[in-house]
PDB file of C-alpha atoms in Angstrom:
ATOM      1  CA  MET W   1      50.537   3.448  -5.782  1.00 43.00           C
ATOM      2  CA  ILE W   2      50.798   6.194  -8.359  1.00 52.00           C
ATOM      3  CA  GLY W   3      50.329   9.413  -6.268  1.00 54.00           C
ATOM      4  CA  ASP W   4      52.279  12.401  -7.330  1.00 52.00           C
ATOM      5  CA  ASP W   5      55.620  11.586  -5.752  1.00 42.00           C
ATOM      6  CA  VAL W   6      55.883   8.304  -7.298  1.00 43.00           C
ATOM      7  CA  ILE W   7      56.006   9.526 -10.721  1.00 47.00           C
ATOM      8  CA  ASP W   8      59.491  10.556 -11.640  1.00 46.00           C
ATOM      9  CA  PHE W   9      58.036  13.625 -13.337  1.00 44.00           C
ATOM     10  CA  MET W  10      56.064  14.670 -10.865  1.00 47.00           C
ATOM     11  CA  ASN W  11      58.273  13.932  -7.905  1.00 46.00           C
ATOM     12  CA  GLU W  12      57.851  17.023  -5.490  1.00 54.00           C
ATOM     13  CA  GLY W  13      59.858  14.959  -2.665  1.00 59.00           C
ATOM     14  CA  TYR W  14      56.837  14.730  -0.440  1.00 60.00           C
ATOM     15  CA  VAL W  15      57.042  18.471   0.194  1.00 61.00           C
ATOM     16  CA  ASP W  16      53.044  18.839   0.541  1.00 63.00           C
ATOM     17  CA  ASN W  17      51.665  17.155   3.571  1.00 63.00           C
ATOM     18  CA  SER W  18      48.348  18.384   2.843  1.00 67.00           C
ATOM     19  CA  LYS W  19      47.630  16.074  -0.181  1.00 74.00           C
ATOM     20  CA  PRO W  20      46.956  12.143   0.025  1.00 83.00           C
ATOM     21  CA  LEU W  21      50.056   9.902  -0.072  1.00 90.00           C
ATOM     22  CA  TRP W  22      48.603   6.846  -0.800  1.00 93.00           C
ATOM     23  CA  LEU W  23      50.767   3.716  -1.788  1.00 92.00           C
ATOM     24  CA  ASN W  24      48.103   1.046  -2.880  1.00 95.00           C
ATOM     25  CA  LEU W  25      46.005   0.328  -6.127  1.00 97.00           C
ATOM     26  CA  GLY W  26      42.444   1.078  -4.557  1.00 98.00           C
ATOM     27  CA  TYR W  27      39.402  -0.817  -4.312  1.00 98.00           C
ATOM     28  CA  TRP W  28      37.026   0.544  -7.267  1.00 98.00           C
ATOM     29  CA  ARG W  29      33.800  -1.169  -6.926  1.00 98.00           C
ATOM     30  CA  THR W  30      32.157   2.222  -6.579  1.00 98.00           C
ATOM     31  CA  ALA W  31      35.220   4.578  -6.310  1.00 98.00           C
ATOM     32  CA  ARG W  32      35.581   6.715  -9.479  1.00 98.00           C
ATOM     33  CA  THR W  33      38.729   8.700  -8.024  1.00 97.00           C
ATOM     34  CA  TYR W  34      42.046   7.447  -6.685  1.00 96.00           C
ATOM     35  CA  PRO W  35      41.802   9.029  -3.326  1.00 95.00           C
ATOM     36  CA  ASP W  36      38.342   7.361  -2.916  1.00 97.00           C
ATOM     37  CA  ALA W  37      39.163   3.988  -4.252  1.00 98.00           C
ATOM     38  CA  CYS W  38      42.319   3.894  -1.717  1.00 97.00           C
ATOM     39  CA  VAL W  39      39.631   4.985   1.158  1.00 98.00           C
ATOM     40  CA  ALA W  40      37.365   2.301   0.074  1.00 98.00           C
ATOM     41  CA  MET W  41      40.285  -0.690   0.245  1.00 99.00           C
ATOM     42  CA  VAL W  42      41.076   0.369   3.771  1.00 98.00           C
ATOM     43  CA  GLU W  43      37.610   0.203   4.804  1.00 99.00           C
ATOM     44  CA  LEU W  44      37.027  -2.973   3.054  1.00 99.00           C
ATOM     45  CA  LEU W  45      40.128  -4.088   4.916  1.00 99.00           C
ATOM     46  CA  GLY W  46      39.043  -2.743   8.437  1.00 99.00           C
ATOM     47  CA  THR W  47      35.544  -4.333   8.319  1.00 99.00           C
ATOM     48  CA  ARG W  48      37.233  -8.113   6.923  1.00 99.00           C
ATOM     49  CA  ALA W  49      39.742  -7.714  10.287  1.00 99.00           C
ATOM     50  CA  GLY W  50      36.502  -6.763  12.144  1.00 99.00           C
ATOM     51  CA  LEU W  51      37.930  -3.547  13.728  1.00 99.00           C
ATOM     52  CA  SER W  52      36.286  -1.979  16.774  1.00 96.00           C
ATOM     53  CA  HIS W  53      36.376   0.464  19.432  1.00 94.00           C
ATOM     54  CA  GLY W  54      39.286  -0.402  21.863  1.00 94.00           C
ATOM     55  CA  ASP W  55      41.181  -2.471  19.222  1.00 98.00           C
ATOM     56  CA  ARG W  56      45.238  -2.076  19.560  1.00 99.00           C
ATOM     57  CA  VAL W  57      46.250  -2.715  16.035  1.00 99.00           C
ATOM     58  CA  LEU W  58      49.649  -3.514  14.313  1.00 99.00           C
ATOM     59  CA  ASP W  59      49.570  -1.938  10.827  1.00 99.00           C
ATOM     60  CA  VAL W  60      52.516  -3.373   9.006  1.00 99.00           C
ATOM     61  CA  GLY W  61      54.063  -2.008   6.114  1.00 98.00           C
ATOM     62  CA  VAL W  62      52.248   1.793   7.068  1.00 98.00           C
ATOM     63  CA  GLY W  63      53.674   3.601   4.448  1.00 95.00           C
ATOM     64  CA  PHE W  64      52.828   7.077   4.992  1.00 96.00           C
ATOM     65  CA  ALA W  65      50.279   6.405   7.401  1.00 97.00           C
ATOM     66  CA  GLU W  66      47.538   7.470   5.253  1.00 96.00           C
ATOM     67  CA  GLN W  67      45.487   4.378   6.032  1.00 97.00           C
ATOM     68  CA  ASP W  68      45.987   4.587   9.748  1.00 98.00           C
ATOM     69  CA  LEU W  69      44.087   8.085   9.553  1.00 97.00           C
ATOM     70  CA  VAL W  70      40.891   6.534   7.894  1.00 97.00           C
ATOM     71  CA  LEU W  71      41.018   3.537  10.376  1.00 98.00           C
ATOM     72  CA  LEU W  72      40.683   6.132  13.463  1.00 97.00           C
ATOM     73  CA  ASP W  73      37.948   7.859  11.780  1.00 96.00           C
ATOM     74  CA  ARG W  74      36.203   4.875  10.135  1.00 97.00           C
ATOM     75  CA  PHE W  75      36.529   2.349  13.033  1.00 98.00           C
ATOM     76  CA  ALA W  76      37.619   4.284  16.371  1.00 95.00           C
ATOM     77  CA  VAL W  77      40.351   1.729  17.274  1.00 98.00           C
ATOM     78  CA  SER W  78      42.185   2.578  20.403  1.00 97.00           C
ATOM     79  CA  HIS W  79      45.781   2.645  19.208  1.00 98.00           C
ATOM     80  CA  ILE W  80      47.688   1.924  15.898  1.00 99.00           C
ATOM     81  CA  THR W  81      51.198   0.935  15.749  1.00 99.00           C
ATOM     82  CA  GLY W  82      52.540   1.231  12.537  1.00 99.00           C
ATOM     83  CA  ILE W  83      55.800  -0.005  11.214  1.00 99.00           C
ATOM     84  CA  ASP W  84      57.616   0.016   7.809  1.00 98.00           C
ATOM     85  CA  ILE W  85      61.259  -0.774   6.881  1.00 97.00           C
ATOM     86  CA  THR W  86      61.658   2.847   4.913  1.00 95.00           C
ATOM     87  CA  PRO W  87      62.633   5.568   6.998  1.00 96.00           C
ATOM     88  CA  VAL W  88      61.516   8.258   4.773  1.00 94.00           C
ATOM     89  CA  HIS W  89      57.937   6.579   5.147  1.00 95.00           C
ATOM     90  CA  VAL W  90      58.012   6.420   8.770  1.00 97.00           C
ATOM     91  CA  ASP W  91      59.362  10.240   9.016  1.00 96.00           C
ATOM     92  CA  LYS W  92      56.703  11.652   6.977  1.00 95.00           C
ATOM     93  CA  GLY W  93      54.117   9.678   8.317  1.00 96.00           C
ATOM     94  CA  ARG W  94      54.926  10.837  11.696  1.00 97.00           C
ATOM     95  CA  GLU W  95      54.830  14.594  10.449  1.00 95.00           C
ATOM     96  CA  ARG W  96      51.186  14.105   9.069  1.00 94.00           C
ATOM     97  CA  VAL W  97      50.094  12.264  12.268  1.00 97.00           C
ATOM     98  CA  ALA W  98      51.563  15.294  14.631  1.00 97.00           C
ATOM     99  CA  ARG W  99      50.017  17.846  12.003  1.00 94.00           C
ATOM    100  CA  ARG W 100      46.686  16.140  12.886  1.00 95.00           C
ATOM    101  CA  GLY W 101      47.204  16.143  16.645  1.00 97.00           C
ATOM    102  CA  LEU W 102      47.011  11.938  16.760  1.00 97.00           C
ATOM    103  CA  GLY W 103      50.635  11.296  18.203  1.00 97.00           C
ATOM    104  CA  ASP W 104      49.113   9.661  21.342  1.00 98.00           C
ATOM    105  CA  ARG W 105      46.885   7.172  19.177  1.00 98.00           C
ATOM    106  CA  ILE W 106      49.237   6.549  16.222  1.00 99.00           C
ATOM    107  CA  ASP W 107      52.815   5.322  17.119  1.00 99.00           C
ATOM    108  CA  LEU W 108      54.969   4.977  13.756  1.00 99.00           C
ATOM    109  CA  ARG W 109      57.956   3.259  13.591  1.00 98.00           C
ATOM    110  CA  VAL W 110      61.099   1.706  11.369  1.00 98.00           C
ATOM    111  CA  GLY W 111      61.163  -1.893  11.672  1.00 97.00           C
ATOM    112  CA  SER W 112      60.511  -5.195   9.873  1.00 98.00           C
ATOM    113  CA  ALA W 113      57.499  -7.159   9.425  1.00 98.00           C
ATOM    114  CA  THR W 114      58.933 -10.286  10.108  1.00 98.00           C
ATOM    115  CA  ALA W 115      60.915  -9.694  13.036  1.00 98.00           C
ATOM    116  CA  THR W 116      58.949  -6.896  15.077  1.00 98.00           C
ATOM    117  CA  ALA W 117      60.506  -7.326  18.554  1.00 93.00           C
ATOM    118  CA  PHE W 118      56.931  -6.951  20.092  1.00 98.00           C
ATOM    119  CA  PRO W 119      55.879  -8.975  22.859  1.00 98.00           C
ATOM    120  CA  ASP W 120      53.604 -11.965  22.448  1.00 98.00           C
ATOM    121  CA  ALA W 121      50.257 -11.443  22.413  1.00 98.00           C
ATOM    122  CA  SER W 122      50.286  -7.713  21.994  1.00 98.00           C
ATOM    123  CA  PHE W 123      47.558  -6.723  19.602  1.00 99.00           C
ATOM    124  CA  ASP W 124      44.128  -7.425  18.915  1.00 99.00           C
ATOM    125  CA  LYS W 125      44.384  -7.060  15.212  1.00 99.00           C
ATOM    126  CA  VAL W 126      47.201  -7.398  12.499  1.00 99.00           C
ATOM    127  CA  LEU W 127      46.762  -5.452   9.046  1.00 99.00           C
ATOM    128  CA  ALA W 128      48.887  -5.488   6.129  1.00 99.00           C
ATOM    129  CA  LEU W 129      47.592  -3.455   3.302  1.00 99.00           C
ATOM    130  CA  GLU W 130      48.919  -4.454  -0.175  1.00 98.00           C
ATOM    131  CA  CYS W 131      52.525  -5.037   1.142  1.00 98.00           C
ATOM    132  CA  ALA W 132      53.171  -8.641   2.238  1.00 98.00           C
ATOM    133  CA  PHE W 133      54.140  -9.752  -1.276  1.00 98.00           C
ATOM    134  CA  HIS W 134      57.180  -7.762  -0.775  1.00 98.00           C
ATOM    135  CA  PHE W 135      58.255  -9.153   2.547  1.00 98.00           C
ATOM    136  CA  ASP W 136      61.229 -11.734   2.793  1.00 96.00           C
ATOM    137  CA  THR W 137      59.347 -13.869   3.530  1.00 98.00           C
ATOM    138  CA  ARG W 138      55.546 -13.502   3.673  1.00 99.00           C
ATOM    139  CA  ASP W 139      55.580 -16.876   5.540  1.00 99.00           C
ATOM    140  CA  GLU W 140      58.029 -15.450   8.271  1.00 99.00           C
ATOM    141  CA  PHE W 141      55.591 -12.329   8.473  1.00 99.00           C
ATOM    142  CA  ILE W 142      52.320 -14.617   8.727  1.00 99.00           C
ATOM    143  CA  ARG W 143      54.162 -16.584  11.581  1.00 99.00           C
ATOM    144  CA  GLU W 144      55.281 -13.207  13.204  1.00 99.00           C
ATOM    145  CA  ALA W 145      51.562 -11.853  13.116  1.00 99.00           C
ATOM    146  CA  PHE W 146      50.458 -14.945  14.670  1.00 99.00           C
ATOM    147  CA  ARG W 147      52.970 -14.640  17.567  1.00 99.00           C
ATOM    148  CA  VAL W 148      51.912 -11.267  18.291  1.00 99.00           C
ATOM    149  CA  LEU W 149      48.247 -11.413  17.979  1.00 99.00           C
ATOM    150  CA  LYS W 150      46.370 -12.027  21.162  1.00 98.00           C
ATOM    151  CA  PRO W 151      44.556 -15.220  21.240  1.00 98.00           C
ATOM    152  CA  GLY W 152      41.076 -14.885  19.227  1.00 98.00           C
ATOM    153  CA  GLY W 153      42.879 -12.215  17.488  1.00 99.00           C
ATOM    154  CA  THR W 154      42.730 -11.436  13.564  1.00 99.00           C
ATOM    155  CA  ILE W 155      45.370 -10.817  10.478  1.00 99.00           C
ATOM    156  CA  ALA W 156      44.012  -9.094   7.794  1.00 99.00           C
ATOM    157  CA  LEU W 157      45.662  -8.459   4.299  1.00 99.00           C
ATOM    158  CA  THR W 158      45.070  -7.267   0.826  1.00 99.00           C
ATOM    159  CA  ASP W 159      47.894  -9.133  -1.341  1.00 99.00           C
ATOM    160  CA  MET W 160      48.866  -9.556  -4.929  1.00 99.00           C
ATOM    161  CA  LEU W 161      49.593 -13.039  -6.164  1.00 98.00           C
ATOM    162  CA  PRO W 162      49.812 -14.944  -9.145  1.00 98.00           C
ATOM    163  CA  SER W 163      46.691 -16.513 -10.788  1.00 96.00           C
ATOM    164  CA  PRO W 164      45.849 -20.056  -9.759  1.00 95.00           C
ATOM    165  CA  GLY W 165      48.025 -22.164 -11.875  1.00 88.00           C
ATOM    166  CA  GLN W 166      49.998 -19.401 -13.432  1.00 90.00           C
ATOM    167  CA  LYS W 167      53.358 -20.001 -13.951  1.00 87.00           C
ATOM    168  CA  SER W 168      56.662 -18.049 -13.475  1.00 89.00           C
ATOM    169  CA  THR W 169      58.591 -16.833 -16.639  1.00 89.00           C
ATOM    170  CA  VAL W 170      62.311 -15.213 -16.845  1.00 90.00           C
ATOM    171  CA  ALA W 171      60.413 -11.999 -17.639  1.00 90.00           C
ATOM    172  CA  THR W 172      58.522 -11.856 -14.459  1.00 94.00           C
ATOM    173  CA  VAL W 173      61.440 -13.118 -12.452  1.00 94.00           C
ATOM    174  CA  PHE W 174      63.201 -10.173 -13.373  1.00 93.00           C
ATOM    175  CA  GLY W 175      60.308  -7.984 -12.948  1.00 94.00           C
ATOM    176  CA  ARG W 176      59.779  -9.381  -9.095  1.00 95.00           C
ATOM    177  CA  LYS W 177      63.321  -8.748  -8.412  1.00 94.00           C
ATOM    178  CA  TYR W 178      63.412  -5.240  -9.822  1.00 93.00           C
ATOM    179  CA  GLY W 179      60.112  -4.852  -7.504  1.00 93.00           C
ATOM    180  CA  HIS W 180      61.667  -6.342  -4.442  1.00 95.00           C
ATOM    181  CA  ILE W 181      59.180  -9.353  -4.816  1.00 97.00           C
ATOM    182  CA  PRO W 182      61.147 -12.626  -3.306  1.00 96.00           C
ATOM    183  CA  GLU W 183      60.536 -15.833  -5.211  1.00 96.00           C
ATOM    184  CA  ALA W 184      59.344 -17.517  -2.006  1.00 97.00           C
ATOM    185  CA  ASN W 185      56.061 -15.621  -2.153  1.00 97.00           C
ATOM    186  CA  PHE W 186      55.166 -16.268  -5.698  1.00 97.00           C
ATOM    187  CA  TYR W 187      52.324 -18.793  -4.987  1.00 97.00           C
ATOM    188  CA  ASP W 188      48.491 -18.575  -5.678  1.00 98.00           C
ATOM    189  CA  ARG W 189      45.259 -18.032  -3.560  1.00 98.00           C
ATOM    190  CA  ARG W 190      44.676 -21.703  -2.454  1.00 98.00           C
ATOM    191  CA  GLU W 191      48.303 -22.071  -1.370  1.00 98.00           C
ATOM    192  CA  TYR W 192      47.975 -18.965   0.378  1.00 99.00           C
ATOM    193  CA  SER W 193      44.835 -20.191   2.406  1.00 99.00           C
ATOM    194  CA  ARG W 194      47.271 -23.263   2.975  1.00 99.00           C
ATOM    195  CA  ARG W 195      49.746 -21.659   4.472  1.00 99.00           C
ATOM    196  CA  LEU W 196      47.659 -19.669   6.946  1.00 99.00           C
ATOM    197  CA  THR W 197      46.230 -22.652   8.093  1.00 99.00           C
ATOM    198  CA  ALA W 198      49.731 -24.131   8.577  1.00 98.00           C
ATOM    199  CA  ALA W 199      50.898 -21.109  10.666  1.00 98.00           C
ATOM    200  CA  GLY W 200      47.922 -22.147  13.100  1.00 98.00           C
ATOM    201  CA  PHE W 201      45.393 -19.790  12.228  1.00 99.00           C
ATOM    202  CA  GLY W 202      41.690 -20.899  11.766  1.00 98.00           C
ATOM    203  CA  ASP W 203      38.472 -19.284  10.052  1.00 98.00           C
ATOM    204  CA  VAL W 204      40.689 -18.643   7.237  1.00 99.00           C
ATOM    205  CA  THR W 205      39.107 -16.628   4.091  1.00 99.00           C
ATOM    206  CA  VAL W 206      40.977 -15.555   0.750  1.00 99.00           C
ATOM    207  CA  GLU W 207      38.900 -13.802  -1.580  1.00 99.00           C
ATOM    208  CA  SER W 208      39.880 -12.579  -5.048  1.00 99.00           C
ATOM    209  CA  ILE W 209      38.952  -9.047  -5.695  1.00 99.00           C
ATOM    210  CA  ARG W 210      41.126  -8.556  -8.782  1.00 99.00           C
ATOM    211  CA  GLN W 211      38.024  -7.411 -11.063  1.00 98.00           C
ATOM    212  CA  ASP W 212      37.375  -4.493  -8.674  1.00 99.00           C
ATOM    213  CA  VAL W 213      41.035  -3.373  -8.478  1.00 99.00           C
ATOM    214  CA  TYR W 214      43.027  -3.976 -11.854  1.00 98.00           C
ATOM    215  CA  PRO W 215      40.575  -2.760 -14.658  1.00 98.00           C
ATOM    216  CA  ALA W 216      40.318   0.532 -13.203  1.00 98.00           C
ATOM    217  CA  MET W 217      43.779   0.999 -11.612  1.00 97.00           C
ATOM    218  CA  ALA W 218      44.954   0.319 -15.338  1.00 97.00           C
ATOM    219  CA  LYS W 219      42.781   3.220 -16.608  1.00 97.00           C
ATOM    220  CA  TYR W 220      43.969   5.569 -13.887  1.00 96.00           C
ATOM    221  CA  VAL W 221      47.848   4.793 -14.478  1.00 94.00           C
ATOM    222  CA  ARG W 222      47.197   5.532 -18.463  1.00 94.00           C
ATOM    223  CA  GLN W 223      45.223   8.975 -17.596  1.00 94.00           C
ATOM    224  CA  ARG W 224      48.074   9.917 -15.371  1.00 92.00           C
ATOM    225  CA  VAL W 225      50.957   9.097 -17.784  1.00 90.00           C
ATOM    226  CA  ASP W 226      49.751   9.069 -21.084  1.00 90.00           C
ATOM    227  CA  GLU W 227      47.658  12.476 -20.350  1.00 90.00           C
ATOM    228  CA  ASN W 228      49.824  13.950 -17.799  1.00 89.00           C
ATOM    229  CA  LYS W 229      46.946  14.480 -15.461  1.00 91.00           C
ATOM    230  CA  THR W 230      47.017  15.011 -11.749  1.00 88.00           C
ATOM    231  CA  MET W 231      45.522  12.568  -9.226  1.00 88.00           C
ATOM    232  CA  THR W 232      42.558  14.889  -8.623  1.00 87.00           C
ATOM    233  CA  GLU W 233      41.828  15.500 -12.390  1.00 92.00           C
ATOM    234  CA  VAL W 234      41.411  11.829 -13.160  1.00 95.00           C
ATOM    235  CA  VAL W 235      38.117  10.265 -13.058  1.00 97.00           C
ATOM    236  CA  VAL W 236      37.782   6.266 -14.107  1.00 98.00           C
ATOM    237  CA  GLU W 237      34.697   4.706 -15.232  1.00 97.00           C
ATOM    238  CA  VAL W 238      34.925   0.590 -15.846  1.00 98.00           C
ATOM    239  CA  THR W 239      32.004  -1.143 -17.503  1.00 97.00           C
ATOM    240  CA  GLU W 240      30.804  -4.845 -16.197  1.00 97.00           C
ATOM    241  CA  GLU W 241      32.297  -6.234 -19.337  1.00 98.00           C
ATOM    242  CA  GLU W 242      35.841  -4.630 -18.457  1.00 98.00           C
ATOM    243  CA  ARG W 243      35.318  -6.051 -14.887  1.00 98.00           C
ATOM    244  CA  ALA W 244      34.559  -9.500 -16.033  1.00 97.00           C
ATOM    245  CA  GLN W 245      37.473  -9.533 -18.261  1.00 98.00           C
ATOM    246  CA  CYS W 246      39.744  -8.243 -16.052  1.00 98.00           C
ATOM    247  CA  ARG W 247      41.011  -5.991 -18.761  1.00 97.00           C
ATOM    248  CA  GLY W 248      44.169  -4.100 -17.965  1.00 97.00           C
ATOM    249  CA  VAL W 249      45.635  -6.753 -15.545  1.00 98.00           C
ATOM    250  CA  SER W 250      48.293  -7.158 -18.123  1.00 96.00           C
ATOM    251  CA  LEU W 251      50.354  -4.461 -16.906  1.00 95.00           C
ATOM    252  CA  TRP W 252      51.111  -6.299 -13.996  1.00 96.00           C
ATOM    253  CA  GLU W 253      50.913  -9.830 -15.230  1.00 96.00           C
ATOM    254  CA  LYS W 254      53.406  -8.954 -17.789  1.00 95.00           C
ATOM    255  CA  ALA W 255      55.522  -7.053 -15.275  1.00 95.00           C
ATOM    256  CA  THR W 256      55.631  -9.405 -12.145  1.00 96.00           C
ATOM    257  CA  GLY W 257      53.295 -12.295 -12.732  1.00 97.00           C
ATOM    258  CA  LEU W 258      51.073 -10.957 -10.092  1.00 98.00           C
ATOM    259  CA  ALA W 259      47.730 -10.835 -11.732  1.00 98.00           C
ATOM    260  CA  ASP W 260      45.533 -11.968  -8.712  1.00 99.00           C
ATOM    261  CA  TYR W 261      44.585  -9.199  -5.813  1.00 99.00           C
ATOM    262  CA  VAL W 262      42.931 -11.013  -3.014  1.00 99.00           C
ATOM    263  CA  ILE W 263      41.810  -9.631   0.480  1.00 99.00           C
ATOM    264  CA  ALA W 264      42.336 -12.358   3.177  1.00 99.00           C
ATOM    265  CA  SER W 265      41.665 -13.005   6.938  1.00 99.00           C
ATOM    266  CA  ALA W 266      42.075 -15.139   9.634  1.00 99.00           C
ATOM    267  CA  ARG W 267      41.721 -15.822  13.200  1.00 99.00           C
ATOM    268  CA  LYS W 268      44.047 -17.067  16.031  1.00 99.00           C
ATOM    269  CA  PRO W 269      42.525 -19.586  18.137  1.00 98.00           C
ATOM    270  CA  VAL W 270      41.623 -18.666  21.672  1.00 95.00           C
ATOM    271  CA  GLU W 271      43.195 -21.870  23.022  1.00 84.00           C
ATOM    272  CA  VAL W 272      46.440 -22.116  21.036  1.00 68.00           C
ATOM    273  CA  GLN W 273      47.912 -25.434  20.689  1.00 68.00           C
ATOM    274  CA  GLN W 274      51.468 -25.906  22.102  1.00 63.00           C
ATOM    275  CA  ASN W 275      54.020 -27.671  19.730  1.00 55.00           C
TER     276      ASN W 275
END
C-alpha cells in the first residue's frame, strides 16, 4: 500500500524489480515490518481459502504479483492466473515472474474482475487481496467468481468496508470517488455476508481483523512520510490497548469512511441449484 513507488517523492518508476512491490495494508498480529506484514496477510488469505497442492487459482486485482510468489512458496498450488485492470501492474508483474523462472506456473493478464471471460467452473479457488472495494461493482465480481469456480470451490477475500451502522458523509463520498471506490460497495460486514449468500455461496464467514491492520499501518505511514524512512527502516510496535481502540483508523475513516477491514470466505455448493 505504501511501498517506495507509491509515495510521490520516493517514486522510482518501479525500476528496481528486486525489492518488494506490495499494495496492501498488511496483517500485523505478529509482524513488525511492512514486508513481513504483507506476507502474513497473504498467508492468512491462503489459509482461509484452504489452498492446497494441485489447486488452480484465480487471483484478481493481482497488482505486481508479489502475493503469487508467496502463494507458490507457502501453499505449492498448481497454477495461478492473475488478472489486473492496470497494465503497468501486469507488465511489471510479468517481469518479476519471468525473473524467477515461474512463467509456467503464474499467468498474468490484463482484465476485469467483473467480466473475466474464463469458462464456467475453471478454478478451484478465487482470491481477492484487498481490492474488491474498488470493483465496479463488488457484487458483480462475487457473481463472476461464483461462475468461474468449480463446484465445491472457495472464494476468499480481504476487504475494506464501513463499520457496522456507519453512515456516509459528504467528505467520505469525495474520498471514495477520488480513490475509485464505487458507492455501490459502501456496505458493512453483515450485508457483505448476506450478499455472498445471495450469490449462491454457502459456508460464509466474514470476520473483522481491523485491530491487526489499521493501528500498525498508521504508525508505519507516519514513519514513512513524517520521518522520511525507507520501507526497510521502519519497525512498528503496537500495544494491546492501541489494538483494542483501533488507534489510527481515523486515517482511513476520515478519508473514505472505510473503518472496517475483514477477511471473508465462502464455498460454492457441490450441487448448484439452477434458477
